[in-house]
Each structure stands twice: as C-alpha cells, then as structure tokens.
Tab-separated table of C-alpha atoms in Angstrom:
chain	number	residue	atom	x	y	z
A	20	MET	CA	53.945	-103.824	-48.303
A	21	ARG	CA	50.183	-103.883	-48.505
A	22	LYS	CA	50.256	-106.601	-51.154
A	23	PHE	CA	52.523	-108.542	-48.682
A	24	LEU	CA	50.332	-108.179	-45.908
A	25	ASN	CA	47.027	-109.238	-47.950
A	26	LYS	CA	48.942	-112.517	-48.922
A	27	VAL	CA	49.698	-113.107	-45.350
A	28	LEU	CA	46.062	-112.699	-44.345
A	29	LEU	CA	45.002	-114.983	-47.169
A	30	VAL	CA	47.448	-117.549	-46.267
A	31	GLY	CA	46.198	-117.371	-42.714
A	32	ALA	CA	42.621	-117.749	-43.657
A	33	ILE	CA	43.742	-120.680	-46.023
A	34	SER	CA	45.535	-122.400	-43.178
A	35	LEU	CA	42.652	-121.891	-40.667
A	36	PHE	CA	40.154	-123.257	-43.244
A	37	ALA	CA	42.309	-126.279	-44.254
A	38	ASN	CA	43.343	-127.262	-40.788
A	39	ASN	CA	39.804	-127.325	-39.067
A	40	LEU	CA	36.953	-127.149	-41.466
A	41	PHE	CA	36.890	-130.868	-42.651
A	42	ALA	CA	38.832	-134.060	-41.603
A	43	GLN	CA	40.627	-133.417	-44.941
A	44	GLU	CA	40.013	-131.034	-47.731
A	45	THR	CA	41.983	-130.121	-50.835
A	46	ILE	CA	41.655	-128.591	-54.316
A	47	CYS	CA	42.847	-130.250	-57.484
A	48	TYR	CA	42.861	-128.383	-60.856
A	49	LYS	CA	43.717	-128.722	-64.482
A	50	ASN	CA	44.395	-125.917	-66.819
A	51	GLY	CA	44.103	-125.656	-70.516
A	52	VAL	CA	41.560	-128.528	-71.003
A	53	THR	CA	40.415	-128.700	-74.724
A	54	SER	CA	38.191	-131.833	-74.313
A	55	PRO	CA	35.599	-131.516	-71.405
A	56	SER	CA	34.243	-134.948	-71.878
A	57	GLU	CA	37.481	-136.357	-70.575
A	58	ILE	CA	38.145	-134.239	-67.383
A	59	GLU	CA	36.799	-136.813	-64.968
A	60	THR	CA	39.428	-139.331	-66.171
A	61	THR	CA	42.321	-136.645	-66.759
A	62	PRO	CA	44.925	-136.772	-63.893
A	63	LEU	CA	44.687	-133.529	-62.058
A	64	ASN	CA	47.385	-131.214	-60.388
A	65	GLY	CA	47.382	-130.198	-56.647
A	66	ILE	CA	48.825	-131.144	-53.331
A	67	VAL	CA	46.787	-134.521	-53.274
A	68	CYS	CA	46.240	-135.225	-56.954
A	69	LYS	CA	49.969	-134.662	-57.849
A	70	ASN	CA	49.149	-135.018	-61.459
A	71	GLN	CA	48.323	-138.767	-60.917
A	72	LEU	CA	44.768	-138.853	-59.650
A	73	SER	CA	41.700	-137.962	-61.659
A	74	VAL	CA	38.183	-136.927	-60.378
A	75	ASN	CA	37.154	-140.537	-60.589
A	76	ASP	CA	40.158	-141.624	-58.669
A	77	MET	CA	39.456	-139.149	-55.861
A	78	LYS	CA	35.702	-140.343	-55.639
A	79	LYS	CA	36.907	-143.988	-55.333
A	80	ASP	CA	39.056	-142.907	-52.465
A	81	GLY	CA	36.329	-141.462	-50.438
A	82	TRP	CA	36.455	-137.931	-51.549
A	83	ASN	CA	33.385	-135.673	-52.238
A	84	VAL	CA	33.140	-132.783	-54.515
A	85	LEU	CA	31.879	-129.671	-52.861
A	86	ASP	CA	32.454	-127.399	-55.625
A	87	ILE	CA	33.670	-126.957	-59.225
A	88	GLN	CA	35.059	-123.832	-60.709
A	89	ILE	CA	35.419	-123.515	-64.556
A	90	LYS	CA	37.058	-120.637	-66.323
A	91	THR	CA	37.702	-120.144	-69.961
A	92	VAL	CA	41.170	-118.762	-70.744
A	93	ASP	CA	42.567	-118.288	-74.370
A	94	GLY	CA	39.741	-120.427	-75.670
A	95	LYS	CA	40.665	-123.321	-73.303
A	96	LEU	CA	39.042	-124.371	-69.955
A	97	ASN	CA	40.713	-124.166	-66.524
A	98	TYR	CA	39.013	-126.573	-64.000
A	99	SER	CA	39.279	-126.557	-60.197
A	100	TYR	CA	37.637	-129.209	-58.101
A	101	TYR	CA	37.127	-128.567	-54.318
A	102	PHE	CA	37.153	-131.994	-52.479
A	103	TYR	CA	36.483	-132.920	-48.928
A	104	LYS	CA	36.523	-136.069	-47.067
A	105	ILE	CA	35.049	-136.558	-43.690
A	106	ASP	CA	35.875	-140.232	-42.999
A	107	SER	CA	37.642	-139.564	-39.876
A	108	LEU	CA	34.502	-138.386	-37.951
A	109	LYS	CA	33.658	-140.983	-35.345
A	110	ALA	CA	30.238	-142.392	-34.145
A	111	ALA	CA	27.431	-140.058	-33.218
A	112	PRO	CA	26.309	-139.966	-29.669
A	113	LYS	CA	24.050	-142.742	-28.674
A	114	ILE	CA	21.903	-140.779	-26.050
A	115	ASN	CA	18.692	-139.393	-27.408
A	116	SER	CA	18.055	-135.807	-28.352
A	117	VAL	CA	15.256	-133.856	-27.118
A	118	ASN	CA	14.918	-131.848	-30.364
A	119	GLU	CA	12.179	-133.169	-32.629
A	120	LYS	CA	11.949	-130.269	-35.212
A	121	ALA	CA	15.264	-130.388	-37.079
A	122	GLU	CA	18.141	-133.099	-37.169
A	123	PHE	CA	21.302	-131.711	-35.786
A	124	SER	CA	24.648	-132.892	-36.779
A	125	VAL	CA	28.237	-131.485	-36.280
A	126	ARG	CA	29.081	-132.514	-39.963
A	127	PRO	CA	29.373	-129.759	-42.360
A	128	ILE	CA	27.027	-129.080	-45.120
A	129	GLY	CA	28.110	-127.412	-48.205
A	130	THR	CA	26.227	-125.594	-51.070
A	131	LYS	CA	26.937	-122.778	-53.546
A	132	ILE	CA	25.577	-119.210	-53.300
A	133	MET	CA	23.278	-119.065	-56.361
A	134	ASN	CA	21.428	-115.845	-55.494
A	135	LEU	CA	22.099	-112.809	-53.379
A	136	GLU	CA	19.712	-109.973	-52.230
A	137	ASN	CA	20.203	-107.597	-49.236
A	138	ASN	CA	23.105	-109.483	-47.883
A	139	LYS	CA	20.951	-112.553	-47.773
A	140	SER	CA	20.645	-115.784	-49.879
A	141	THR	CA	18.106	-118.567	-50.276
A	142	ILE	CA	19.691	-122.026	-50.346
A	143	ASN	CA	18.062	-125.350	-51.424
A	144	VAL	CA	18.781	-127.018	-48.040
A	145	GLY	CA	15.791	-127.350	-45.747
A	146	ASN	CA	15.112	-128.287	-42.162
A	147	LEU	CA	17.949	-126.312	-40.805
A	148	ILE	CA	17.924	-124.661	-37.373
A	149	VAL	CA	17.271	-120.797	-37.097
A	150	GLY	CA	20.576	-119.524	-35.575
A	151	GLN	CA	22.754	-122.337	-37.230
A	152	THR	CA	25.866	-120.699	-38.560
A	153	GLY	CA	28.624	-121.214	-41.233
A	154	ILE	CA	31.156	-119.613	-43.485
A	155	VAL	CA	31.389	-118.434	-47.064
A	156	VAL	CA	34.495	-119.416	-48.935
A	157	HIS	CA	35.604	-117.652	-52.107
A	158	ILE	CA	37.838	-119.861	-54.252
A	159	TYR	CA	40.626	-117.991	-56.459
A	160	ASP	CA	42.603	-119.534	-59.213
A	161	ASN	CA	43.798	-123.084	-58.753
A	162	ASP	CA	44.354	-124.157	-54.982
A	163	LYS	CA	43.768	-120.700	-53.416
A	164	ARG	CA	40.690	-119.810	-51.199
A	165	SER	CA	39.830	-117.649	-48.630
A	166	ILE	CA	36.896	-117.107	-45.930
A	167	VAL	CA	34.957	-113.768	-46.555
A	168	ALA	CA	32.130	-113.860	-44.221
A	169	ASN	CA	30.098	-115.648	-41.632
A	170	ALA	CA	26.650	-116.821	-42.232
A	171	LYS	CA	23.471	-117.637	-40.021
A	172	VAL	CA	20.165	-119.350	-40.913
A	173	ILE	CA	17.360	-116.888	-40.259
A	174	SER	CA	14.428	-118.994	-41.614
A	175	SER	CA	14.043	-122.484	-43.029
A	176	ASN	CA	11.341	-124.946	-44.258
A	177	PRO	CA	11.520	-128.472	-45.434
A	178	ASN	CA	12.773	-127.498	-48.834
A	179	SER	CA	15.042	-124.410	-48.339
A	180	SER	CA	16.467	-122.006	-45.994
A	181	VAL	CA	17.343	-118.230	-45.953
A	182	VAL	CA	21.014	-117.288	-44.734
A	183	GLU	CA	22.157	-113.897	-43.676
A	184	PHE	CA	25.893	-112.923	-43.948
A	185	PHE	CA	27.913	-111.108	-41.424
A	186	SER	CA	31.550	-110.159	-40.698
A	187	PHE	CA	34.064	-113.040	-40.172
A	188	ASP	CA	36.442	-111.610	-37.540
A	189	ASP	CA	38.152	-114.950	-36.233
A	190	LEU	CA	41.328	-113.883	-37.816
A	191	LYS	CA	41.167	-110.325	-36.929
A	192	GLN	CA	44.583	-108.718	-36.073
A	193	ASP	CA	45.336	-105.181	-35.403
A	194	ALA	CA	48.740	-105.596	-37.442
A	195	LEU	CA	46.969	-107.091	-40.585
A	196	PRO	CA	44.358	-105.713	-42.909
A	197	ILE	CA	40.931	-107.332	-43.453
A	198	THR	CA	39.876	-108.479	-46.785
A	199	ASN	CA	37.708	-106.186	-48.729
A	200	ARG	CA	35.772	-109.065	-50.636
A	201	ASN	CA	32.159	-109.467	-50.132
A	202	VAL	CA	29.951	-112.466	-50.596
A	203	SER	CA	29.327	-113.140	-54.249
A	204	ILE	CA	27.450	-115.572	-56.522
A	205	ASN	CA	29.253	-119.034	-56.933
A	206	ASP	CA	30.893	-118.600	-53.645
A	207	VAL	CA	30.654	-121.680	-51.267
A	208	LEU	CA	28.655	-121.695	-48.064
A	209	VAL	CA	29.887	-124.166	-45.314
A	210	LEU	CA	27.403	-124.588	-42.473
A	211	ASN	CA	28.359	-126.089	-39.205
A	212	TYR	CA	31.908	-124.548	-39.522
A	213	MET	CA	33.934	-125.955	-36.530
A	214	TYR	CA	30.856	-127.434	-34.930
A	215	ASN	CA	33.072	-130.513	-34.024
A	216	SER	CA	35.393	-128.200	-31.968
A	217	SER	CA	33.959	-127.359	-28.616
A	218	LEU	CA	34.095	-125.785	-25.019
A	219	LEU	CA	32.432	-127.956	-22.337
A	220	ILE	CA	31.018	-126.420	-19.316
A	221	ALA	CA	30.130	-129.123	-16.888
A	222	PRO	CA	29.529	-129.122	-13.016
A	223	ASN	CA	31.986	-131.874	-11.892
A	224	PHE	CA	34.616	-134.235	-13.142
A	225	ASP	CA	32.406	-137.182	-13.677
A	226	SER	CA	29.875	-135.310	-15.936
A	227	PHE	CA	32.882	-133.704	-17.848
A	228	GLN	CA	34.305	-137.173	-18.762
A	229	ALA	CA	30.972	-138.652	-19.395
A	230	VAL	CA	30.151	-136.082	-22.142
A	231	ARG	CA	33.512	-136.190	-23.586
A	232	ASN	CA	33.289	-140.078	-23.978
A	233	GLU	CA	29.733	-139.864	-25.396
A	234	PHE	CA	30.405	-137.057	-28.032
A	235	LYS	CA	33.356	-138.750	-29.899
A	236	GLU	CA	32.918	-136.556	-32.958
A	237	ASN	CA	33.884	-133.482	-30.968
A	238	ASN	CA	37.323	-132.188	-30.086
A	239	PHE	CA	36.789	-130.608	-26.610
A	240	ILE	CA	39.115	-127.998	-25.453
A	241	HIS	CA	39.946	-128.593	-21.836
A	242	SER	CA	38.045	-126.301	-19.596
A	243	ASP	CA	41.186	-125.554	-17.630
A	244	ILE	CA	42.263	-123.387	-20.589
A	245	PHE	CA	39.178	-121.235	-20.374
A	246	ALA	CA	39.348	-121.067	-16.469
A	247	ALA	CA	43.039	-119.923	-16.849
A	248	LYS	CA	41.928	-116.984	-18.866
A	249	LEU	CA	39.179	-116.081	-16.546
A	250	LYS	CA	41.804	-116.204	-13.852
A	251	TYR	CA	44.112	-113.950	-15.573
A	252	ASN	CA	41.248	-111.425	-16.114
A	253	ASN	CA	39.847	-111.781	-12.617
A	254	ARG	CA	36.489	-113.209	-13.831
A	255	PRO	CA	35.459	-116.344	-12.231
A	256	TYR	CA	31.864	-116.041	-13.386
A	257	PRO	CA	32.010	-116.016	-17.102
A	258	THR	CA	29.330	-114.097	-18.986
A	259	LYS	CA	27.788	-114.863	-22.364
A	260	GLU	CA	30.271	-112.434	-23.876
A	261	ASP	CA	33.250	-114.185	-22.172
A	262	ILE	CA	32.316	-117.272	-23.507
A	263	GLN	CA	31.619	-116.172	-27.092
A	264	GLN	CA	35.005	-114.303	-27.050
A	265	PHE	CA	37.012	-117.234	-25.813
A	266	ALA	CA	35.146	-119.632	-28.356
A	267	MET	CA	36.188	-116.968	-31.271
A	268	GLU	CA	39.871	-116.817	-30.020
A	269	GLN	CA	40.133	-120.549	-29.827
A	270	ASN	CA	38.088	-121.127	-33.099
A	271	LEU	CA	35.385	-123.237	-31.478
A	272	GLY	CA	32.026	-123.804	-33.203
A	273	THR	CA	29.888	-124.917	-30.326
A	274	VAL	CA	29.733	-124.764	-26.555
A	275	PHE	CA	28.258	-127.693	-24.436
A	276	PHE	CA	26.407	-126.894	-21.128
A	277	VAL	CA	25.602	-129.724	-18.794
A	278	LEU	CA	22.873	-128.694	-16.400
A	279	ASP	CA	19.646	-129.770	-14.907
A	280	GLY	CA	19.673	-133.353	-16.281
A	281	LYS	CA	20.326	-132.345	-19.857
A	282	ILE	CA	23.132	-131.263	-22.197
A	283	PHE	CA	22.700	-128.257	-24.249
A	284	VAL	CA	24.483	-127.799	-27.434
A	285	VAL	CA	25.058	-124.111	-28.313
A	286	ASP	CA	26.355	-122.163	-31.275
A	287	SER	CA	29.059	-119.993	-30.205
A	288	LYS	CA	28.337	-117.216	-32.589
A	289	THR	CA	24.633	-116.676	-32.202
A	290	PHE	CA	24.193	-118.658	-28.717
A	291	THR	CA	21.300	-120.399	-30.277
A	292	ILE	CA	20.525	-123.881	-28.625
A	293	LEU	CA	21.138	-126.337	-31.500
A	294	ASP	CA	20.068	-129.376	-29.485
A	295	SER	CA	19.662	-130.760	-26.088
A	296	TYR	CA	20.100	-134.375	-24.697
A	297	ARG	CA	18.618	-135.999	-21.693
A	298	PHE	CA	21.497	-136.872	-19.384
A	299	THR	CA	21.534	-138.549	-16.180
A	300	PHE	CA	24.426	-137.425	-13.825
A	301	ASP	CA	25.239	-136.994	-10.256
A	302	GLN	CA	24.337	-133.375	-9.445
A	303	LYS	CA	25.245	-133.249	-5.722
A	304	GLU	CA	28.844	-131.849	-6.402
A	305	GLN	CA	28.704	-128.589	-8.406
A	306	GLN	CA	31.751	-126.685	-8.896
A	307	ILE	CA	31.454	-123.085	-9.439
A	308	PRO	CA	31.935	-121.696	-12.282
A	309	PHE	CA	32.437	-124.997	-13.841
A	310	TYR	CA	34.656	-128.212	-13.543
A	311	THR	CA	38.356	-127.125	-13.594
A	312	ARG	CA	41.568	-127.820	-11.992
A	313	VAL	CA	42.477	-124.170	-11.964
A	314	GLU	CA	41.939	-122.845	-8.453
A	315	ASP	CA	41.505	-119.601	-6.572
A	316	ILE	CA	40.032	-117.518	-9.464
A	317	GLU	CA	39.441	-114.093	-7.604
A	318	SER	CA	36.991	-111.717	-8.728
A	319	PRO	CA	36.418	-107.875	-8.076
A	320	PHE	CA	33.623	-107.134	-5.661
A	321	TYR	CA	31.592	-105.084	-8.243
A	322	GLN	CA	31.497	-108.247	-10.666
A	323	ILE	CA	30.004	-110.346	-7.941
A	324	ALA	CA	27.495	-107.598	-7.053
A	325	PHE	CA	26.595	-107.041	-10.621
A	326	ILE	CA	26.039	-110.759	-11.625
A	327	PHE	CA	24.421	-112.249	-8.519
A	328	GLY	CA	22.749	-109.067	-6.912
A	329	ASP	CA	21.643	-109.970	-3.497
A	330	GLU	CA	21.116	-113.618	-4.317
A	331	LYS	CA	23.914	-116.131	-4.923
A	332	LEU	CA	22.826	-118.368	-7.797
A	333	THR	CA	23.513	-121.963	-7.956
A	334	TYR	CA	25.462	-123.581	-10.987
A	335	ASN	CA	22.265	-124.597	-12.760
A	336	ASP	CA	20.533	-121.172	-12.059
A	337	TYR	CA	23.487	-119.190	-13.375
A	338	TYR	CA	23.711	-120.942	-16.672
A	339	LYS	CA	20.125	-121.052	-17.024
A	340	LYS	CA	20.206	-117.331	-17.103
A	341	ILE	CA	23.056	-117.156	-19.503
A	342	LEU	CA	21.155	-119.466	-21.884
A	343	GLY	CA	17.844	-117.694	-21.300
A	344	ILE	CA	16.104	-120.784	-20.243
A	345	LYS	CA	13.793	-121.471	-17.129
C-alpha cells in the first residue's frame, strides 16, 4: 500500500511539473548505448521523440536541453535528456520597469546543483533577485521526475548566486505520504517556477483589464475565485497569509498588486517584490478589498477591529501595509 501511495505522489508531482512549468517539457532517453559519439544523431525514446527524433532533431524543432543524465549499466550507457520549450510565451510588457538592479522575467531559469552545503548551493547564475524562488527536480530513470524542494535566492552578485532550500508543500495531502528525498548533487534547479501564473489584486475593473492586457505572458486567475474563497471563510480583508495560502492552493508563482500609480510583482512564497512598473490609471474608484464581482463578503467584527483598529484604511494604504511599503 505504501509503495502504491508513493507512486501516486510521484505521478502527481510529475503531472504538476509537466503541466505548469514550461510551455512544453519532456524527457527522451536511450538505453544500452555503446557509441557515445553518435548519441546526438541517434533516435531517442519517449513521448515526444517516439524512437524517431534525435537530440539534433529536437534542437532544430526549438527544444532546449536543460539536463542530461548518463548512467552506466552492464558496461553500456543509458542517456536521459530533459528538454523544454518556451516558444508559446508571448511578448513582454511594454511599460517601463522601475527596477534598475536586476532584470526580472517570468521565464524559467534552469541549472544543475553542483555543490551542496548546509542546505544551500552556489549556482553560476548572477544578477538574481534576493527572494526569487524556484523548485528542485530530481530525475529518475528515463522519463520519471519529481519535485523535491523549493529554493529561494538569499544572495547574488554579477557572476553567481546562493540559493537555500525549503520544503515543497504545494502537493501536500493528509491522505498521501510526502517524499523523503532531499536535494542532492545533479538535481535540477528551476527558478521562476510558475511565475507566469498569477493572482491580480486591482482596485477597479479598468485597471484589472489594463494589467491583464499588458502582461500577456501571464495567466491570471480571476480575482472572483479568490473573493469566493474569502466570502466562504468570512474574510473580506485578505491578510498576507490568506494570499499566500490561496496562491499555494492554486499553484500561483506571483501576485500582482495595482496601487498608487504602480504595479508591484510579488513572489507568492517569499512575498518579495520582484519588480514594479509605473502605471497610470483612474484611482477615483477603489473597490474594497479588490475588484471582484462577488458581493456581500461579510466579516466577523473581531477581524475588522484587528485589521483596521480605530482607523479605516483606504485600498492603497491597506495593501501598502501588507507589502511593507510606504
């Protein structure tokens, strides 16, 4: 029974990873190779390769190699190629970023874990944002892989960065066991995991639509879904923890806040402000707690008193407090 449940968990992790990380991703493999010099022209097995496409064929079709696993079995070589394709991502926003320190993008960044000490690793990717997050993927034989941890950037310079690992709870279910596997050398680190799946907090319909039209790379879950959850829980004024919990449940990597003439892009796990953009919109109409078509979200008296105290905050002031900005 335990073995069956572990398989269910692994399949769930694979499904989550495959459906959401890149526009397309796959693993192709070839076992029993005796001539390594011919591997890039040899047809590979796998869902996409189908014993017809080689590494060179995949590259010509726009696929990129993120990782290669090579194992020796009975004197022969087993190759597994991890391919990804991001050609379906649309144009980046045309509005200007306020951030001048590091270039932000929702597109995933992949690299291998080559060192590990005190639950941290130094990677050869520089100019990252402290608080930027990702996941660590362990690749098993052939086309099996699983997410084993979250990762966050804790320091960065122009040439390298240090990431720290923490528990991946997005698949947590009381009825299923969790994996005991820890991060290990040669696992794959993928930064910006699910950054193109987002929640949008905006004060009115016009700003809500304008941001969605501007950030075409992002898939925005409708704010009505979040509002419905808040209504069910009698919480019309979402806390930071409410937003993070919802983002985890819906597998969202970023949260967009529209306030005070700017758009703030926030990592859903660390709540780090990844970037901000100047954004002109009509601020006369501000819907509390945010733009939604869900009406009459009632709140217990104690929550209103706890959040606002004796002073009722405006839309801008409320979310500034949540983001910790002035």
